[in-house]
PDB file of C-alpha atoms in Angstrom:
ATOM      1  CA  ASN U   1      16.598 112.562 -23.814  1.00 45.00           C
ATOM      2  CA  ALA U   2      19.512 113.990 -25.684  1.00 50.00           C
ATOM      3  CA  GLY U   3      18.411 111.859 -28.727  1.00 89.00           C
ATOM      4  CA  VAL U   4      15.326 113.867 -29.606  1.00 94.00           C
ATOM      5  CA  MET U   5      16.620 117.259 -30.801  1.00 96.00           C
ATOM      6  CA  GLN U   6      14.383 120.359 -30.849  1.00 97.00           C
ATOM      7  CA  ASN U   7      15.171 123.828 -32.147  1.00 97.00           C
ATOM      8  CA  PRO U   8      15.208 126.531 -31.711  1.00 97.00           C
ATOM      9  CA  ARG U   9      15.715 126.422 -28.048  1.00 96.00           C
ATOM     10  CA  HIS U  10      14.323 129.968 -27.542  1.00 97.00           C
ATOM     11  CA  LEU U  11      12.297 131.828 -29.894  1.00 97.00           C
ATOM     12  CA  VAL U  12      10.854 135.451 -29.560  1.00 98.00           C
ATOM     13  CA  ARG U  13       8.068 136.649 -31.666  1.00 98.00           C
ATOM     14  CA  ARG U  14       5.900 139.756 -31.775  1.00 97.00           C
ATOM     15  CA  ARG U  15       2.281 139.339 -31.809  1.00 97.00           C
ATOM     16  CA  GLY U  16       1.072 138.548 -35.320  1.00 97.00           C
ATOM     17  CA  GLN U  17       4.154 136.727 -36.513  1.00 98.00           C
ATOM     18  CA  GLU U  18       4.637 133.044 -37.282  1.00 98.00           C
ATOM     19  CA  ALA U  19       6.562 130.646 -35.032  1.00 98.00           C
ATOM     20  CA  ARG U  20       8.068 127.310 -36.385  1.00 98.00           C
ATOM     21  CA  LEU U  21       9.442 124.828 -34.070  1.00 98.00           C
ATOM     22  CA  ARG U  22      11.295 121.793 -35.242  1.00 98.00           C
ATOM     23  CA  CYS U  23      11.710 118.437 -33.714  1.00 97.00           C
ATOM     24  CA  SER U  24      14.106 115.841 -35.054  1.00 96.00           C
ATOM     25  CA  PRO U  25      13.188 112.322 -33.424  1.00 92.00           C
ATOM     26  CA  MET U  26      15.421 109.943 -32.249  1.00 89.00           C
ATOM     27  CA  LYS U  27      17.161 107.772 -34.943  1.00 86.00           C
ATOM     28  CA  GLY U  28      14.734 105.013 -36.154  1.00 81.00           C
ATOM     29  CA  HIS U  29      11.774 106.548 -34.535  1.00 84.00           C
ATOM     30  CA  SER U  30       8.817 107.238 -36.668  1.00 85.00           C
ATOM     31  CA  HIS U  31       6.308 108.475 -34.080  1.00 89.00           C
ATOM     32  CA  VAL U  32       6.373 111.960 -32.802  1.00 93.00           C
ATOM     33  CA  TYR U  33       4.365 113.717 -30.019  1.00 94.00           C
ATOM     34  CA  TRP U  34       4.108 117.364 -29.199  1.00 97.00           C
ATOM     35  CA  TYR U  35       3.123 118.790 -25.737  1.00 97.00           C
ATOM     36  CA  ARG U  36       2.799 122.276 -24.517  1.00 97.00           C
ATOM     37  CA  GLN U  37       3.723 123.576 -21.164  1.00 96.00           C
ATOM     38  CA  LEU U  38       2.327 126.930 -19.943  1.00 92.00           C
ATOM     39  CA  PRO U  39       4.115 128.788 -17.168  1.00 85.00           C
ATOM     40  CA  GLU U  40       3.829 126.993 -13.752  1.00 79.00           C
ATOM     41  CA  GLU U  41       1.733 124.341 -15.481  1.00 83.00           C
ATOM     42  CA  GLY U  42       2.101 120.588 -16.133  1.00 84.00           C
ATOM     43  CA  LEU U  43       2.221 119.440 -19.843  1.00 92.00           C
ATOM     44  CA  LYS U  44      -0.668 119.225 -22.122  1.00 94.00           C
ATOM     45  CA  PHE U  45      -0.866 116.729 -25.333  1.00 94.00           C
ATOM     46  CA  MET U  46      -1.242 118.567 -28.519  1.00 96.00           C
ATOM     47  CA  VAL U  47      -0.724 116.208 -31.432  1.00 96.00           C
ATOM     48  CA  TYR U  48       0.503 112.801 -32.396  1.00 94.00           C
ATOM     49  CA  LEU U  49       2.173 112.190 -35.789  1.00 94.00           C
ATOM     50  CA  GLN U  50       3.576 109.545 -37.734  1.00 91.00           C
ATOM     51  CA  LYS U  51       5.638 110.033 -40.946  1.00 87.00           C
ATOM     52  CA  GLU U  52       3.266 111.867 -43.333  1.00 88.00           C
ATOM     53  CA  ASN U  53       0.163 111.205 -41.155  1.00 93.00           C
ATOM     54  CA  ILE U  54      -1.490 113.009 -38.396  1.00 95.00           C
ATOM     55  CA  ILE U  55      -2.960 110.520 -36.020  1.00 92.00           C
ATOM     56  CA  ASP U  56      -4.325 112.516 -33.118  1.00 92.00           C
ATOM     57  CA  GLU U  57      -4.540 116.225 -33.012  1.00 94.00           C
ATOM     58  CA  SER U  58      -7.156 116.354 -30.284  1.00 92.00           C
ATOM     59  CA  GLY U  59      -5.062 118.447 -28.156  1.00 93.00           C
ATOM     60  CA  MET U  60      -4.190 121.170 -30.873  1.00 95.00           C
ATOM     61  CA  PRO U  61      -6.118 124.461 -30.758  1.00 94.00           C
ATOM     62  CA  LYS U  62      -8.328 124.656 -33.812  1.00 90.00           C
ATOM     63  CA  GLU U  63      -7.097 127.938 -35.197  1.00 95.00           C
ATOM     64  CA  ARG U  64      -3.572 129.017 -35.987  1.00 97.00           C
ATOM     65  CA  PHE U  65      -1.867 125.752 -34.979  1.00 98.00           C
ATOM     66  CA  SER U  66      -0.688 123.140 -37.256  1.00 97.00           C
ATOM     67  CA  ALA U  67       1.888 120.063 -37.321  1.00 97.00           C
ATOM     68  CA  GLU U  68       3.448 118.053 -39.905  1.00 96.00           C
ATOM     69  CA  PHE U  69       5.947 115.303 -40.071  1.00 95.00           C
ATOM     70  CA  PRO U  70       7.153 114.916 -43.726  1.00 92.00           C
ATOM     71  CA  LYS U  71       8.727 111.930 -45.159  1.00 89.00           C
ATOM     72  CA  GLU U  72      12.038 113.484 -44.980  1.00 89.00           C
ATOM     73  CA  GLY U  73      13.216 115.924 -42.376  1.00 91.00           C
ATOM     74  CA  PRO U  74      12.001 117.003 -38.844  1.00 95.00           C
ATOM     75  CA  SER U  75       8.497 117.399 -37.411  1.00 97.00           C
ATOM     76  CA  ILE U  76       7.392 120.988 -37.507  1.00 97.00           C
ATOM     77  CA  LEU U  77       5.043 122.728 -35.116  1.00 98.00           C
ATOM     78  CA  ARG U  78       3.678 125.879 -36.737  1.00 98.00           C
ATOM     79  CA  ILE U  79       1.868 128.691 -34.920  1.00 98.00           C
ATOM     80  CA  GLN U  80       0.491 131.541 -37.206  1.00 98.00           C
ATOM     81  CA  GLN U  81      -0.300 134.978 -35.914  1.00 98.00           C
ATOM     82  CA  VAL U  82       0.993 134.259 -32.560  1.00 98.00           C
ATOM     83  CA  VAL U  83      -0.548 135.875 -29.389  1.00 97.00           C
ATOM     84  CA  ARG U  84       0.864 136.348 -25.903  1.00 95.00           C
ATOM     85  CA  GLY U  85      -1.100 133.437 -24.593  1.00 94.00           C
ATOM     86  CA  ASP U  86       1.035 131.207 -27.006  1.00 96.00           C
ATOM     87  CA  SER U  87       4.009 131.867 -24.866  1.00 96.00           C
ATOM     88  CA  ALA U  88       5.067 128.596 -23.551  1.00 97.00           C
ATOM     89  CA  ALA U  89       7.526 125.767 -23.597  1.00 97.00           C
ATOM     90  CA  TYR U  90       6.892 123.264 -26.466  1.00 98.00           C
ATOM     91  CA  PHE U  91       8.237 119.864 -25.908  1.00 97.00           C
ATOM     92  CA  CYS U  92       8.536 117.048 -28.404  1.00 96.00           C
ATOM     93  CA  ALA U  93       8.983 113.237 -27.837  1.00 93.00           C
ATOM     94  CA  SER U  94       9.485 110.205 -30.043  1.00 88.00           C
ATOM     95  CA  SER U  95       8.991 106.565 -30.122  1.00 83.00           C
ATOM     96  CA  PRO U  96       9.713 103.595 -32.592  1.00 78.00           C
ATOM     97  CA  THR U  97       6.269 102.448 -32.502  1.00 76.00           C
ATOM     98  CA  VAL U  98       2.999 103.506 -30.526  1.00 70.00           C
ATOM     99  CA  TYR U  99       4.586 103.163 -27.400  1.00 64.00           C
ATOM    100  CA  THR U 100       3.251 101.818 -24.161  1.00 61.00           C
ATOM    101  CA  GLY U 101       5.968 102.972 -21.971  1.00 71.00           C
ATOM    102  CA  GLU U 102       7.376 106.230 -20.900  1.00 75.00           C
ATOM    103  CA  LEU U 103       7.896 109.365 -22.985  1.00 79.00           C
ATOM    104  CA  PHE U 104      11.381 110.659 -23.638  1.00 82.00           C
ATOM    105  CA  PHE U 105      11.215 114.514 -24.074  1.00 90.00           C
ATOM    106  CA  GLY U 106      13.484 116.882 -26.105  1.00 94.00           C
ATOM    107  CA  GLU U 107      14.951 119.782 -24.168  1.00 94.00           C
ATOM    108  CA  GLY U 108      12.045 122.036 -25.647  1.00 96.00           C
ATOM    109  CA  SER U 109      11.479 125.038 -27.445  1.00 98.00           C
ATOM    110  CA  ARG U 110      10.737 128.116 -25.322  1.00 97.00           C
ATOM    111  CA  LEU U 111       8.415 130.674 -27.252  1.00 97.00           C
ATOM    112  CA  THR U 112       8.071 134.125 -25.949  1.00 97.00           C
ATOM    113  CA  VAL U 113       5.593 136.401 -27.583  1.00 97.00           C
ATOM    114  CA  LEU U 114       6.043 140.136 -27.113  1.00 96.00           C
TER     115      LEU U 114
ATOM    116  CA  GLY I   1     -12.519 114.855 -18.901  1.00 74.00           C
ATOM    117  CA  GLN I   2      -9.949 113.184 -16.842  1.00 79.00           C
ATOM    118  CA  GLN I   3      -8.354 115.261 -14.164  1.00 88.00           C
ATOM    119  CA  VAL I   4      -5.053 114.638 -12.379  1.00 93.00           C
ATOM    120  CA  MET I   5      -4.656 116.737  -9.103  1.00 95.00           C
ATOM    121  CA  GLN I   6      -1.229 116.964  -7.255  1.00 97.00           C
ATOM    122  CA  ILE I   7      -0.474 118.332  -3.860  1.00 97.00           C
ATOM    123  CA  PRO I   8       1.081 120.345  -2.593  1.00 97.00           C
ATOM    124  CA  GLN I   9       1.915 122.826  -5.208  1.00 95.00           C
ATOM    125  CA  TYR I  10       5.067 123.834  -3.365  1.00 96.00           C
ATOM    126  CA  GLN I  11       7.306 122.331  -0.896  1.00 97.00           C
ATOM    127  CA  HIS I  12      10.346 123.839   0.727  1.00 97.00           C
ATOM    128  CA  VAL I  13      12.411 121.696   2.881  1.00 97.00           C
ATOM    129  CA  GLN I  14      15.736 121.687   4.800  1.00 98.00           C
ATOM    130  CA  GLU I  15      18.361 119.462   3.492  1.00 97.00           C
ATOM    131  CA  GLY I  16      18.022 116.031   5.084  1.00 98.00           C
ATOM    132  CA  GLU I  17      14.262 116.295   5.536  1.00 98.00           C
ATOM    133  CA  ASP I  18      11.895 114.132   3.909  1.00 98.00           C
ATOM    134  CA  PHE I  19       9.395 114.989   1.152  1.00 98.00           C
ATOM    135  CA  THR I  20       6.339 113.597  -0.213  1.00 98.00           C
ATOM    136  CA  THR I  21       4.022 114.624  -3.017  1.00 98.00           C
ATOM    137  CA  TYR I  22       0.514 113.187  -3.861  1.00 98.00           C
ATOM    138  CA  CYS I  23      -1.362 112.537  -7.118  1.00 98.00           C
ATOM    139  CA  ASN I  24      -5.094 111.763  -7.455  1.00 97.00           C
ATOM    140  CA  SER I  25      -6.901 110.942 -10.622  1.00 94.00           C
ATOM    141  CA  SER I  26     -10.539 111.407 -11.334  1.00 92.00           C
ATOM    142  CA  THR I  27     -10.665 108.209 -13.143  1.00 91.00           C
ATOM    143  CA  THR I  28      -8.975 104.712 -12.689  1.00 92.00           C
ATOM    144  CA  LEU I  29      -5.638 104.725 -14.441  1.00 92.00           C
ATOM    145  CA  SER I  30      -4.089 101.841 -16.269  1.00 91.00           C
ATOM    146  CA  ASN I  31      -0.784 103.075 -15.133  1.00 92.00           C
ATOM    147  CA  ILE I  32       0.874 106.198 -13.635  1.00 94.00           C
ATOM    148  CA  GLN I  33       4.208 107.770 -14.494  1.00 94.00           C
ATOM    149  CA  TRP I  34       6.451 110.172 -12.675  1.00 96.00           C
ATOM    150  CA  TYR I  35       8.693 112.694 -14.110  1.00 95.00           C
ATOM    151  CA  LYS I  36      11.093 115.314 -12.724  1.00 97.00           C
ATOM    152  CA  GLN I  37      11.700 118.594 -14.324  1.00 95.00           C
ATOM    153  CA  ARG I  38      14.619 120.798 -13.134  1.00 96.00           C
ATOM    154  CA  PRO I  39      14.196 124.603 -13.460  1.00 92.00           C
ATOM    155  CA  GLY I  40      14.689 125.514 -17.043  1.00 90.00           C
ATOM    156  CA  GLY I  41      15.050 121.919 -18.147  1.00 93.00           C
ATOM    157  CA  HIS I  42      12.794 119.160 -19.703  1.00 93.00           C
ATOM    158  CA  PRO I  43      10.625 116.495 -18.018  1.00 93.00           C
ATOM    159  CA  VAL I  44      12.762 113.273 -17.394  1.00 93.00           C
ATOM    160  CA  PHE I  45      10.824 110.103 -16.792  1.00 91.00           C
ATOM    161  CA  LEU I  46      11.533 108.487 -13.244  1.00 96.00           C
ATOM    162  CA  ILE I  47       9.147 105.415 -13.325  1.00 95.00           C
ATOM    163  CA  GLN I  48       6.041 103.803 -14.356  1.00 93.00           C
ATOM    164  CA  LEU I  49       3.607 102.028 -11.898  1.00 95.00           C
ATOM    165  CA  VAL I  50       1.046  99.486 -13.354  1.00 94.00           C
ATOM    166  CA  LYS I  51      -0.043  97.104 -10.657  1.00 96.00           C
ATOM    167  CA  SER I  52      -2.745  98.099  -7.995  1.00 97.00           C
ATOM    168  CA  GLY I  53      -0.748  98.687  -4.622  1.00 97.00           C
ATOM    169  CA  GLU I  54       2.591  98.630  -6.367  1.00 97.00           C
ATOM    170  CA  VAL I  55       5.709 100.093  -4.614  1.00 98.00           C
ATOM    171  CA  LYS I  56       8.829 100.622  -6.109  1.00 98.00           C
ATOM    172  CA  LYS I  57      12.004 102.101  -4.748  1.00 98.00           C
ATOM    173  CA  GLN I  58      14.726 104.055  -6.572  1.00 97.00           C
ATOM    174  CA  LYS I  59      17.656 104.725  -3.815  1.00 97.00           C
ATOM    175  CA  ARG I  60      16.059 107.409  -1.706  1.00 98.00           C
ATOM    176  CA  LEU I  61      12.766 107.715  -3.756  1.00 98.00           C
ATOM    177  CA  THR I  62       9.705 105.545  -3.124  1.00 98.00           C
ATOM    178  CA  PHE I  63       6.709 105.295  -5.416  1.00 98.00           C
ATOM    179  CA  GLN I  64       3.352 103.926  -4.502  1.00 98.00           C
ATOM    180  CA  PHE I  65       0.269 103.226  -6.661  1.00 98.00           C
ATOM    181  CA  GLY I  66      -2.977 103.010  -4.878  1.00 97.00           C
ATOM    182  CA  GLU I  67      -5.146  99.990  -4.586  1.00 96.00           C
ATOM    183  CA  ALA I  68      -7.973 101.565  -6.603  1.00 96.00           C
ATOM    184  CA  LYS I  69      -5.295 102.850  -9.093  1.00 95.00           C
ATOM    185  CA  LYS I  70      -6.563 106.407  -8.843  1.00 95.00           C
ATOM    186  CA  ASN I  71      -3.856 107.814  -6.508  1.00 96.00           C
ATOM    187  CA  SER I  72      -0.231 107.527  -6.143  1.00 98.00           C
ATOM    188  CA  SER I  73       2.650 109.278  -4.172  1.00 98.00           C
ATOM    189  CA  LEU I  74       6.316 109.917  -4.391  1.00 98.00           C
ATOM    190  CA  HIS I  75       8.399 110.136  -0.995  1.00 98.00           C
ATOM    191  CA  ILE I  76      11.933 111.214  -1.022  1.00 98.00           C
ATOM    192  CA  THR I  77      13.960 110.280   2.159  1.00 98.00           C
ATOM    193  CA  ALA I  78      16.681 112.721   3.328  1.00 98.00           C
ATOM    194  CA  THR I  79      16.495 115.184   0.453  1.00 98.00           C
ATOM    195  CA  GLN I  80      19.658 116.642  -1.206  1.00 97.00           C
ATOM    196  CA  THR I  81      20.028 119.873  -3.084  1.00 97.00           C
ATOM    197  CA  THR I  82      20.187 117.763  -6.218  1.00 97.00           C
ATOM    198  CA  ASP I  83      16.423 116.747  -5.510  1.00 98.00           C
ATOM    199  CA  VAL I  84      15.244 120.228  -6.464  1.00 98.00           C
ATOM    200  CA  GLY I  85      12.801 120.463  -9.186  1.00 97.00           C
ATOM    201  CA  THR I  86       9.068 120.002 -10.144  1.00 96.00           C
ATOM    202  CA  TYR I  87       7.872 116.553  -9.648  1.00 97.00           C
ATOM    203  CA  PHE I  88       4.744 115.402 -11.978  1.00 96.00           C
ATOM    204  CA  CYS I  89       2.656 112.455 -12.112  1.00 96.00           C
ATOM    205  CA  ALA I  90       0.900 111.541 -15.412  1.00 93.00           C
ATOM    206  CA  GLY I  91      -1.683 108.955 -16.555  1.00 92.00           C
ATOM    207  CA  PRO I  92      -2.683 108.121 -19.693  1.00 88.00           C
ATOM    208  CA  THR I  93      -5.883 109.074 -21.464  1.00 80.00           C
ATOM    209  CA  GLY I  94      -5.212 107.441 -24.990  1.00 59.00           C
ATOM    210  CA  SER I  95      -7.533 104.607 -26.255  1.00 56.00           C
ATOM    211  CA  GLY I  96      -6.260 101.239 -26.747  1.00 54.00           C
ATOM    212  CA  GLY I  97      -3.840 101.210 -23.897  1.00 52.00           C
ATOM    213  CA  SER I  98      -1.518 103.735 -25.646  1.00 63.00           C
ATOM    214  CA  ASN I  99       0.348 105.886 -23.356  1.00 71.00           C
ATOM    215  CA  TYR I 100       1.018 108.857 -25.819  1.00 76.00           C
ATOM    216  CA  LYS I 101      -1.582 110.995 -24.634  1.00 86.00           C
ATOM    217  CA  LEU I 102      -0.857 111.615 -21.037  1.00 89.00           C
ATOM    218  CA  THR I 103      -2.550 113.971 -18.650  1.00 91.00           C
ATOM    219  CA  PHE I 104      -0.113 115.532 -16.412  1.00 93.00           C
ATOM    220  CA  GLY I 105      -0.789 117.070 -12.919  1.00 94.00           C
ATOM    221  CA  LYS I 106       0.559 120.682 -12.311  1.00 94.00           C
ATOM    222  CA  GLY I 107       3.321 119.355 -10.363  1.00 95.00           C
ATOM    223  CA  THR I 108       4.916 119.891  -6.829  1.00 97.00           C
ATOM    224  CA  LEU I 109       7.894 122.356  -6.922  1.00 96.00           C
ATOM    225  CA  LEU I 110      10.419 121.055  -4.414  1.00 98.00           C
ATOM    226  CA  THR I 111      13.125 123.510  -3.068  1.00 97.00           C
ATOM    227  CA  VAL I 112      15.816 122.273  -0.775  1.00 97.00           C
ATOM    228  CA  ASN I 113      17.518 124.676   1.772  1.00 95.00           C
ATOM    229  CA  PRO I 114      21.381 123.507   2.186  1.00 93.00           C
TER     230      PRO I 114
END
């Protein structure tokens, strides 16, 4: 859904660098969800955030990955000391409440680690 | 944990032929969703099925949810080149009926020869 904006669309990093992916939810939405898609795989849930709170990070790797959704500004998924296995498409979705319907994804950020 | 399997992994058809992809869950699902992802694109929601034995149609697409709510299928009649993409099924694993934590199958990549 064009209403969920992600940037950058493409990001190249060398091993050991940091990657920051941003997600601006649809207007009026305060719930954000991040999913990761490895090459030729389905999407896997990473984290669910509300404004200033992490609600569920059960899908997030324990190390090097963090997410935030500040009171002002976009949600950020941060990957420190990237490794080649982090190369993937990272998709964000949003909802006005804890949704019970479908997910509307942004166009994704495609991370390539050299 | 919950697993969602899809078959086939790939399907190549001639334009005008029919196409079916099957989805099986290791656990009973409260609902199942289908998404389509064009090459290089993002997943786009197609439909959600909730009731046991439910059948829904969208033009040339027919979706079914099994009686036991553990399997589903998507059938496309008379494929067109615009149907090219990967079709994913997904079921919720979140607690309390929330759909935000979806388990996706690996998808079926459909290619259509004009």
